[in-house]
Coordinates of C-alpha atoms in Angstrom, one line a residue:
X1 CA 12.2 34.2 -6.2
X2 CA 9.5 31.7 -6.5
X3 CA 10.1 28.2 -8.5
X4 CA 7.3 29.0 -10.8
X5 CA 9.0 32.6 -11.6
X6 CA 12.8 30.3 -11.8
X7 CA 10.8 28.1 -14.6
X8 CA 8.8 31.1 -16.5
X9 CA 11.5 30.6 -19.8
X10 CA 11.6 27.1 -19.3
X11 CA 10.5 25.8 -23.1
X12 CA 8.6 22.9 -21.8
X13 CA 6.0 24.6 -19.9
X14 CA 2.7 27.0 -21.0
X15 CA 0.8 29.5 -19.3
X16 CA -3.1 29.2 -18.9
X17 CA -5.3 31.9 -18.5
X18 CA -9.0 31.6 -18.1
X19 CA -10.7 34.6 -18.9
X20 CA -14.1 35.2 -17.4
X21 CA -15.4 31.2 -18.0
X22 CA -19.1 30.6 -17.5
X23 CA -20.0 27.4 -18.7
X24 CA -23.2 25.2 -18.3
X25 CA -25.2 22.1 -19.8
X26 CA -28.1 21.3 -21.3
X27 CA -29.6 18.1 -20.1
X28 CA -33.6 17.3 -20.5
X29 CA -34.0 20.9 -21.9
X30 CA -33.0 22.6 -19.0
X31 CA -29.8 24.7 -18.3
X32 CA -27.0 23.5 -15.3
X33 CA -24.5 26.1 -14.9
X34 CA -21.4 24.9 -13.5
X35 CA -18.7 28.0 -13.6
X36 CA -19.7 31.6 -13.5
X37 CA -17.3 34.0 -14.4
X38 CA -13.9 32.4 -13.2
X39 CA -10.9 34.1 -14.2
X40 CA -7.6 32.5 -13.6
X41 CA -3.8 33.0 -14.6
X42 CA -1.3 30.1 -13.8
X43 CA 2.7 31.1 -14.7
X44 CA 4.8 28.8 -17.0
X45 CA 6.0 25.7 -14.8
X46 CA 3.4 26.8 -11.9
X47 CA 1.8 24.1 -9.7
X48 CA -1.4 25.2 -8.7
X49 CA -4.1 22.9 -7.1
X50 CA -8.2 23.5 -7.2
X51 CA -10.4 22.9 -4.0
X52 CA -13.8 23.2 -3.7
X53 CA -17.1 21.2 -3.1
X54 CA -17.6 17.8 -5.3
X55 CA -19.5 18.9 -8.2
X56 CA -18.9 22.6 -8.6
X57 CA -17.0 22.2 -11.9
X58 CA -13.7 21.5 -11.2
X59 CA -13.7 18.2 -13.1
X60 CA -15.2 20.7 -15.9
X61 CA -12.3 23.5 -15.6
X62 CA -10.0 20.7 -17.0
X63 CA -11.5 19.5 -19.7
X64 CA -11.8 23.3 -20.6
X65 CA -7.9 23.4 -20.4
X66 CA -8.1 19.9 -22.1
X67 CA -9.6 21.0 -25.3
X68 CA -12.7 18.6 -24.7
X69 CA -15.5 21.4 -24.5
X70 CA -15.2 25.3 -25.3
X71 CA -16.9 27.3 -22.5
X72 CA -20.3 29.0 -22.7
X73 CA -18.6 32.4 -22.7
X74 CA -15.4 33.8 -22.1
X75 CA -12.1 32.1 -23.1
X76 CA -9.2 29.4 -22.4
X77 CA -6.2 30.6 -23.7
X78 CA -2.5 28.3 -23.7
X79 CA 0.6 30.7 -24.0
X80 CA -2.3 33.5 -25.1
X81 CA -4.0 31.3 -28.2
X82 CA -7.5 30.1 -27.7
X83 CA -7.8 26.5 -26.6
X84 CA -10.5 25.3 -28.8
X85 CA -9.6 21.4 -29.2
X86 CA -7.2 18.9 -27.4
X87 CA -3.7 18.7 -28.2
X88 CA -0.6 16.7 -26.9
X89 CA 0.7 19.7 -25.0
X90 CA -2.1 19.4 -22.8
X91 CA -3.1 15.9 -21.1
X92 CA -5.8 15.1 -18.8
X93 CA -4.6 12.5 -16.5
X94 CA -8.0 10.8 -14.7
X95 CA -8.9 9.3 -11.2
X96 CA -9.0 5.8 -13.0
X97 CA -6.0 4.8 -14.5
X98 CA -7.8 3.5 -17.8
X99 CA -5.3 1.8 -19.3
X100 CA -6.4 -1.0 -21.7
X101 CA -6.7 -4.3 -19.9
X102 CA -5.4 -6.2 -23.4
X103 CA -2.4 -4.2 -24.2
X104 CA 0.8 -4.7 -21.7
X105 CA 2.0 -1.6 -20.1
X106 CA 4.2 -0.9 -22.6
X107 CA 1.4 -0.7 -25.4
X108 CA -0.9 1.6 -23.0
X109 CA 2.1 3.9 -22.7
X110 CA 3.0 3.9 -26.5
X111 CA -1.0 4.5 -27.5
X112 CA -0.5 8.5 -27.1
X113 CA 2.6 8.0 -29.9
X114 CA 0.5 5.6 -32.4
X115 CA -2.2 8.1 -32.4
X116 CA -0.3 11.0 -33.3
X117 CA 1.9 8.5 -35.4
X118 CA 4.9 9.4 -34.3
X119 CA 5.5 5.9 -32.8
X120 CA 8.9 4.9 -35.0
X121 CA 10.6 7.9 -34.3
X122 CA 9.2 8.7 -30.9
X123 CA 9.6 4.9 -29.8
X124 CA 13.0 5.1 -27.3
X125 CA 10.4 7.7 -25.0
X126 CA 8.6 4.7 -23.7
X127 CA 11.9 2.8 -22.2
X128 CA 12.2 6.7 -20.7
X129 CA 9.6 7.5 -18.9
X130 CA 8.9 3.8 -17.9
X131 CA 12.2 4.5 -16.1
X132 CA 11.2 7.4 -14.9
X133 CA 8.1 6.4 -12.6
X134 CA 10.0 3.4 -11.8
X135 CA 8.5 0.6 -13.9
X136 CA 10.7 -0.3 -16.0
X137 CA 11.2 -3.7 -14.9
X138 CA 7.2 -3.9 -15.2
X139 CA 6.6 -3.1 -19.3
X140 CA 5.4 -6.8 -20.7
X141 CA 2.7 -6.8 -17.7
X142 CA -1.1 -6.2 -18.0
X143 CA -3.7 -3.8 -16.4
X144 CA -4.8 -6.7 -13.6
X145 CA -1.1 -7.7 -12.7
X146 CA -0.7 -4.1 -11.4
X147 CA -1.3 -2.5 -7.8
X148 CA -3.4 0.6 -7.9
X149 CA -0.2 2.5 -7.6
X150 CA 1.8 0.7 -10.3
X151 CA -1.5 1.3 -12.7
X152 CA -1.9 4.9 -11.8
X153 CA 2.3 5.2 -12.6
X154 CA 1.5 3.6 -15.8
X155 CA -1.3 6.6 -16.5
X156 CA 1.4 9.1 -15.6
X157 CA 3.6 7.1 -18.3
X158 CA 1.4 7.1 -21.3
X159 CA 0.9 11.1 -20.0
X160 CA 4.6 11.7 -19.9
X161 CA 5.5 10.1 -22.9
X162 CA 3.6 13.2 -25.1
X163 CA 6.2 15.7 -23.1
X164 CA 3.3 17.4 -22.5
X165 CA 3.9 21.3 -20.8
X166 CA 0.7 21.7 -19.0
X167 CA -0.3 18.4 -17.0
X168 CA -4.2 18.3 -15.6
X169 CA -4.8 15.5 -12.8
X170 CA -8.3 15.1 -11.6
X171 CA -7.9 13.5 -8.5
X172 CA -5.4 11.2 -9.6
X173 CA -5.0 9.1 -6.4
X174 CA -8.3 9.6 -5.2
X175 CA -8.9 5.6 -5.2
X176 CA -5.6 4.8 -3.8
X177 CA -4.6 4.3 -0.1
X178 CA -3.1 6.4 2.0
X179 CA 0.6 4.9 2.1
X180 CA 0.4 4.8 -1.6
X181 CA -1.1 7.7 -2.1
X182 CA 1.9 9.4 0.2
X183 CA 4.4 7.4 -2.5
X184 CA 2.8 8.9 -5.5
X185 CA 2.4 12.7 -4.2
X186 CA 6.2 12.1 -4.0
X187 CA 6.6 11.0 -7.1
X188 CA 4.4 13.5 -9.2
X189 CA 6.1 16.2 -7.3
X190 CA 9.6 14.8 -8.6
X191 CA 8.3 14.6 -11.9
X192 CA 7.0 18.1 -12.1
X193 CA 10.4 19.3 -10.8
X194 CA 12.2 17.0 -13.3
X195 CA 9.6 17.5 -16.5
X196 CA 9.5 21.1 -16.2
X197 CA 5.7 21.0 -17.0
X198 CA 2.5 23.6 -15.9
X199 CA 0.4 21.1 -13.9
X200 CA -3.0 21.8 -12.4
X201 CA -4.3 19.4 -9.6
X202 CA -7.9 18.5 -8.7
X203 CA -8.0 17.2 -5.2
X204 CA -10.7 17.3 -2.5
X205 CA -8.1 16.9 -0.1
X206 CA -6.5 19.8 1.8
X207 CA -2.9 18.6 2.7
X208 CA -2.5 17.1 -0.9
X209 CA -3.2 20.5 -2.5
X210 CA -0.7 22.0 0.4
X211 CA 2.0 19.5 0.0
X212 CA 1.8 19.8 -3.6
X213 CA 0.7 23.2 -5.0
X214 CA 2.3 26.6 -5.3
X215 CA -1.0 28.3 -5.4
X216 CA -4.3 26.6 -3.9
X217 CA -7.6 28.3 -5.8
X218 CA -10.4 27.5 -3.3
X219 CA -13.6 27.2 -5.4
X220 CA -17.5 27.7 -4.6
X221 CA -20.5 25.5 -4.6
X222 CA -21.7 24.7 -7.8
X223 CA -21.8 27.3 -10.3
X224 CA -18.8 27.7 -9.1
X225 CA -16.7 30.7 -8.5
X226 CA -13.0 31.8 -7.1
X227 CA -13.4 32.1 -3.3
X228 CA -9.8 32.5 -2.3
X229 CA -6.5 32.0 -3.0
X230 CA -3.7 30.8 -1.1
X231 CA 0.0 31.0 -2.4
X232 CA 2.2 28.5 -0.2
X233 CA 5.7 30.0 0.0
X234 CA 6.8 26.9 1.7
X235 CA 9.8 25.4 -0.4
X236 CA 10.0 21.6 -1.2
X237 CA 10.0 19.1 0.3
X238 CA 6.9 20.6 3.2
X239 CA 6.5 19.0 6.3
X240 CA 2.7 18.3 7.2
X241 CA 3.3 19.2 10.6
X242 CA 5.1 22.7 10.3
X243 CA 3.2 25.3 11.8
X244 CA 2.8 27.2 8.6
X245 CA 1.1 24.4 6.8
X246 CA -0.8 24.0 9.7
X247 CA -2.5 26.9 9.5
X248 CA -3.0 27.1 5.8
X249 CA -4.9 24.5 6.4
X250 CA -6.7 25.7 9.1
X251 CA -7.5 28.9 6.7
X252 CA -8.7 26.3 4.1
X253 CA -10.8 24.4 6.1
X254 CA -12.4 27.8 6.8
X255 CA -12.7 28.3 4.0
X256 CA -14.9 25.5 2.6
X257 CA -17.4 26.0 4.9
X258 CA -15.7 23.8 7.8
X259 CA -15.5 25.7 11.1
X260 CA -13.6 22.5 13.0
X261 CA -10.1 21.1 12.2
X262 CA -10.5 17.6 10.7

């Protein structure tokens, strides 16, 4: 049985469906369509990951899921109730950390709790998940005293802190390098398994989706479409170099339009 189906009851975790999404933007008076017709299921407590040429919408799929914009047609439904504006069960965690550069780490994390003003009772969460992505000793520190790794742990904090049960990342160690980036796939994978949370992952890169992801959606160019769909049966923690993950990414590769192992 697959972790997602082990997780289905879990109560901190939603299902997403979208349901036959086009969307598309006006700009200057003229019409940009970015999604035509995706339709899309992820379980309760699924990791799925989205691939797919830079600017073909994936950045927009989230903020669908988000609450941020309603789609052009079709629907984006949380536990089968239409998504029409943001809510703390659903957080969109960024490339960029973002974190206020005059509030210590402690007061980025806390912000998500003052605007819903749950901050008194809510309060001992911060010491928590501070703990959790391992910065606890790092809470009276600001935005510039951080490491690119340290700030983006501090974006996964002030995510964390809502309990939120579906988690979108857009390329959330995009800007980090590669040693760090290694760290913090590791550590995003032991908070999903830990948190219990839906999370859906946009990455341009291959292996992270692989490493990561139960599911990898494979996207087209932009107005983007589903091209494929590759479930990775591999259990945690995967092994770049196994032959199986090998040649899912082989198949992915492919399946991007890249003929040639990179």
């Amino acid at each position: 049985m697959s972790l997602a189906l082990l997780r289905a009851s879990f109560p901190n975790s939603i299902a997403l469906d979208v349901d036959g999404v086009s969307h598309r933007y006006e700009i200057d008076g003229s019409a940009l369509q970015v999604l035509d017709n995706v339709s899309l299921t992820i379980e309760r407590g699924e990791f799925v990951a989205l691939l797919g040429p830079s600017g073909c919408g994936k950045s927009t799929l989230l903020r669908l899921a988000a609450g941020l914009e309603t789609p052009t047609t079709g629907a984006v439904l949380a536990d089968g109730r239409p998504i029409t504006a943001p809510n703390p069960d659903r957080i969109l965690v960024f490339q960029d950390a973002t974190l206020f550069p005059w509030r210590t780490v402690r007061a980025n994390v806390a912000t998500g709790l003052e605007a819903r003003g749950v901050i008194r009772e809510r309060e001992y969460r911060i010491g928590e998940v501070l703990r959790l992505v391992k910065l606890e000793g790092f809470a009276d520190f600001y935005a510039h005293q951080l490491s690119g790794g340290m700030a983006q742990r501090a974006a996964l904090a002030r995510a964390l802190v809502n309990d939120p049960k579906l988690l979108l990342l857009d390329e959330p160690f995009g800007k980090l390098d590669s040693l760090t980036r290694l760290k913090m796939q590791n550590e995003l994978l032991h908070l999903w398994k830990s948190g219990g949370f839906t999370a859906l992952l946009v990455t341009h890169d291959v292996e992270e989706a692989l490493l990561l992801a139960d599911r990898v959606i494979v996207l087209s160019d932009r107005p983007a479409s589903i091209v494929a769909e590759v479930r990775v049966e591999q259990p945690h923690p995967r092994r770049r170099d196994s032959a199986n993950l090998v040649a899912l990414r082989r198949s992915l590769l492919e399946k991007l339009g890249i003929s040639h192992d990179a």
